[in-house]
């Protein structure tokens, strides 16, 4: 698969040149050359033209007639696949892979297995519905939907029988995942990477061996460093030898690296390549496919700025070992990512794709072909000479039926002979389960044999003084420069040498049950000749099925009349339930009947089990959080994309502090940021808060945190036990909502607020902070935060830091609505709040001394003692504050069509406590509050199905009764102990308030 040391551009622009290898027999297709019958009958016309005469122009036009111009992209139609049992069908899904596997054995023998499509993994649910797709979202939100239900199941589509079946492979299967990469190596499928419920999947290579009657999974042992965990990348077998892994996202950023594994060299080892030339930028969600001669084409993708890419890039290996990138010629009709692409001979078929912001590729360009034999892009109509600038489709359908079929993203494609198959994907918030097919009528014209025949015909044709594809030389057998300065190569890609196109994964290299398996003796026994034989066999299969009326040419069988519903028609033998496509997710909010608890003595394996019990969600790069009105939402989505921000102080904070398992209180109390870095952190976060509305609109799933009060160790424990907000953790598929009171009382208020602000900057649409009563200068000046700033940063810098952070606090949102069914706030509804609009109308920045009764109720009020105490009562926190009864809760929920209020503000012994018959939950996340309460801390995990699951941590052993015995206490930190003694906290909810301490409460002060 090597090429002479020459220009990659020449390779991409002139692949039709003659190879020195003997041509394979031409396939049974119509010839690609056209010789005029008039020329055959007129010998005079075969005389060479005289240079410098008008005959030269005539000769050029005649020469152009010998090779048929590139054909447009084909149309797709729905395959009426047979599904005998419901579990045999893959069902609605996206983010999966579809791989074409060659036949096994000889046709007509007992062990013969025909060509198949192997579908693996993907996301099988959307927005909390594990069975089917939900109702599409409003227009403009196409493609920005939450994915879930990652799976590791394997389904097989038999090309000859037209039947789906589920494969139950033995061995060691991969973990559930989607956005992974897969490629075929002979009669095997190799899987790598992806992302699943536990985060980014490992870098292991998993092989599904389909050579035997019973499929078997193996995990391949690869030595040394490799690509590492990643998702949204591409993988392809190049030249039947080199397994290439390119790009993707490692959980932190898009990548542009290229890794190669030589399947002919043992032991297997990844090697990072440094290709020459102009390669793609760091990107994810691109597609790649390898041409039969060894040229790999990488197409589209999304760069580090979330901008879709239009270009295609070729990658090939020279004889001297160098790898080289080059930009493919032609004009792409549209940029795109999350699309699908597959080669049929020299034509790269591209389908679907997203543009970002909820838009999908325009109907007219949803299918395109890069004809590498001609160096041009084609859409369904003609050669593309300029990017299409027409309407881009969002959620509304448009165009003819065949165009509507391919308007999708996150689907998968594979080719069998001249047939291109597509399965599943996402369209307008709906998961699809249809199998589409198209036939490339031009495929036979771009085989090596057809291209060589065309070149020979052009050479021998009448009036053809210059061979159409004969390479020029410099007289010494070397390629000579062409008229445009590029190098014309005689042999674009060398054939197999010394039998090196084999890959052997023997039993000692496969991690499997050696007692029952002989191992995998050979992962591939294919060669270039075998690939041509497979193509010929597939052509015969396609002709046979077309003759039987099973799969015909879309252009001959009325593809425009195909269904556009997104559901795959099923034959009479199928038992798929049609009602699943119309299923709507459950709308009721309910509290799960059990809470997940981490005991004080837990550790090791228990922690792992707890994480496995967390809600199973899947990554979607384009998840959306609405920000107020539709007008402001559009602007917010442009400004607050899901990609992480540029390198800055927030990266330093996250790298230094986000250590759920390894964080320890600093030995030196000096804070690690200086005032300039704190200024940068506050300014960046403040700009994000300024773009948000006073009441956030949040989508489930989401984790909700109560008061933290500077107990940074508890925050790390919660992250450790129930997932952390990083891409390697679970931020890609679940949001984080914090209900205020980040500072005061605890030892590490600076760490707590700094990390939360850094996370907000890095994940502005997935981490949400609202304000608590301690996010106010007149309060945190008295309860520890001001003292901590001075004690850890010096008086001058400490006071400045305290003032700047409090200035930012005035911009914090004040409440959050989740799915328009749950409202979250810090305190409560008090006496004055009857409608959510009252909160929305509060203008920020706003301080406590603004005189707003609504703000005071929102941040300071509490529920009454229990459900039997109704109405409004005085609050023991101080004059002017109230408690509200269950009747007020029920009335507020009814007025606003809400089902639940989640609030913080009060310490509760179990970390959470229900009120008003479960319509209000109090949440507190700090354990052993102020070193005396000995309470548990909790978070609430709201799933896609709106089921609320409390998850708890208990105080670290031994149970403490005073700050002196707390593990977090340090001898020099007597200032916090003294402060808590002088100003004791509000008693834990449910415990009586001590008499005589009214003057110590915050509200009185």
mmCIF file of N, CA, C and O in Angstrom, residues 399 621 802 830 838 856 901 993:
data_model
loop_
_atom_site.group_PDB
_atom_site.id
_atom_site.type_symbol
_atom_site.label_atom_id
_atom_site.label_comp_id
_atom_site.label_asym_id
_atom_site.label_seq_id
_atom_site.Cartn_x
_atom_site.Cartn_y
_atom_site.Cartn_z
ATOM 1 N N UNK A 399 -38.250 19.144 0.864
ATOM 2 C CA UNK A 399 -37.738 18.427 -0.276
ATOM 3 C C UNK A 399 -38.557 17.190 -0.577
ATOM 4 O O UNK A 399 -39.588 16.924 0.018
ATOM 5 N N UNK A 621 -22.892 15.487 22.413
ATOM 6 C CA UNK A 621 -22.114 16.698 22.318
ATOM 7 C C UNK A 621 -22.980 17.901 22.143
ATOM 8 O O UNK A 621 -22.616 18.994 22.524
ATOM 9 N N UNK A 802 -12.159 39.054 48.558
ATOM 10 C CA UNK A 802 -13.498 38.925 49.155
ATOM 11 C C UNK A 802 -14.484 39.889 48.480
ATOM 12 O O UNK A 802 -15.607 39.509 48.138
ATOM 13 N N UNK A 830 -41.717 31.634 50.902
ATOM 14 C CA UNK A 830 -42.076 32.642 51.893
ATOM 15 C C UNK A 830 -43.521 33.077 51.804
ATOM 16 O O UNK A 830 -44.427 32.306 51.513
ATOM 17 N N UNK A 838 -42.558 36.168 39.178
ATOM 18 C CA UNK A 838 -42.071 37.155 40.145
ATOM 19 C C UNK A 838 -40.561 37.038 40.318
ATOM 20 O O UNK A 838 -39.877 38.049 40.497
ATOM 21 N N UNK A 856 -35.627 38.260 49.725
ATOM 22 C CA UNK A 856 -35.465 37.773 51.089
ATOM 23 C C UNK A 856 -36.208 36.450 51.296
ATOM 24 O O UNK A 856 -35.675 35.515 51.904
ATOM 25 N N UNK A 901 -40.832 21.110 44.530
ATOM 26 C CA UNK A 901 -39.901 22.175 44.902
ATOM 27 C C UNK A 901 -38.696 21.518 45.561
ATOM 28 O O UNK A 901 -38.852 20.715 46.483
ATOM 29 N N UNK A 993 -34.934 24.725 68.555
ATOM 30 C CA UNK A 993 -34.003 25.858 68.579
ATOM 31 C C UNK A 993 -33.693 26.195 70.027
ATOM 32 O O UNK A 993 -34.588 26.376 70.841
#
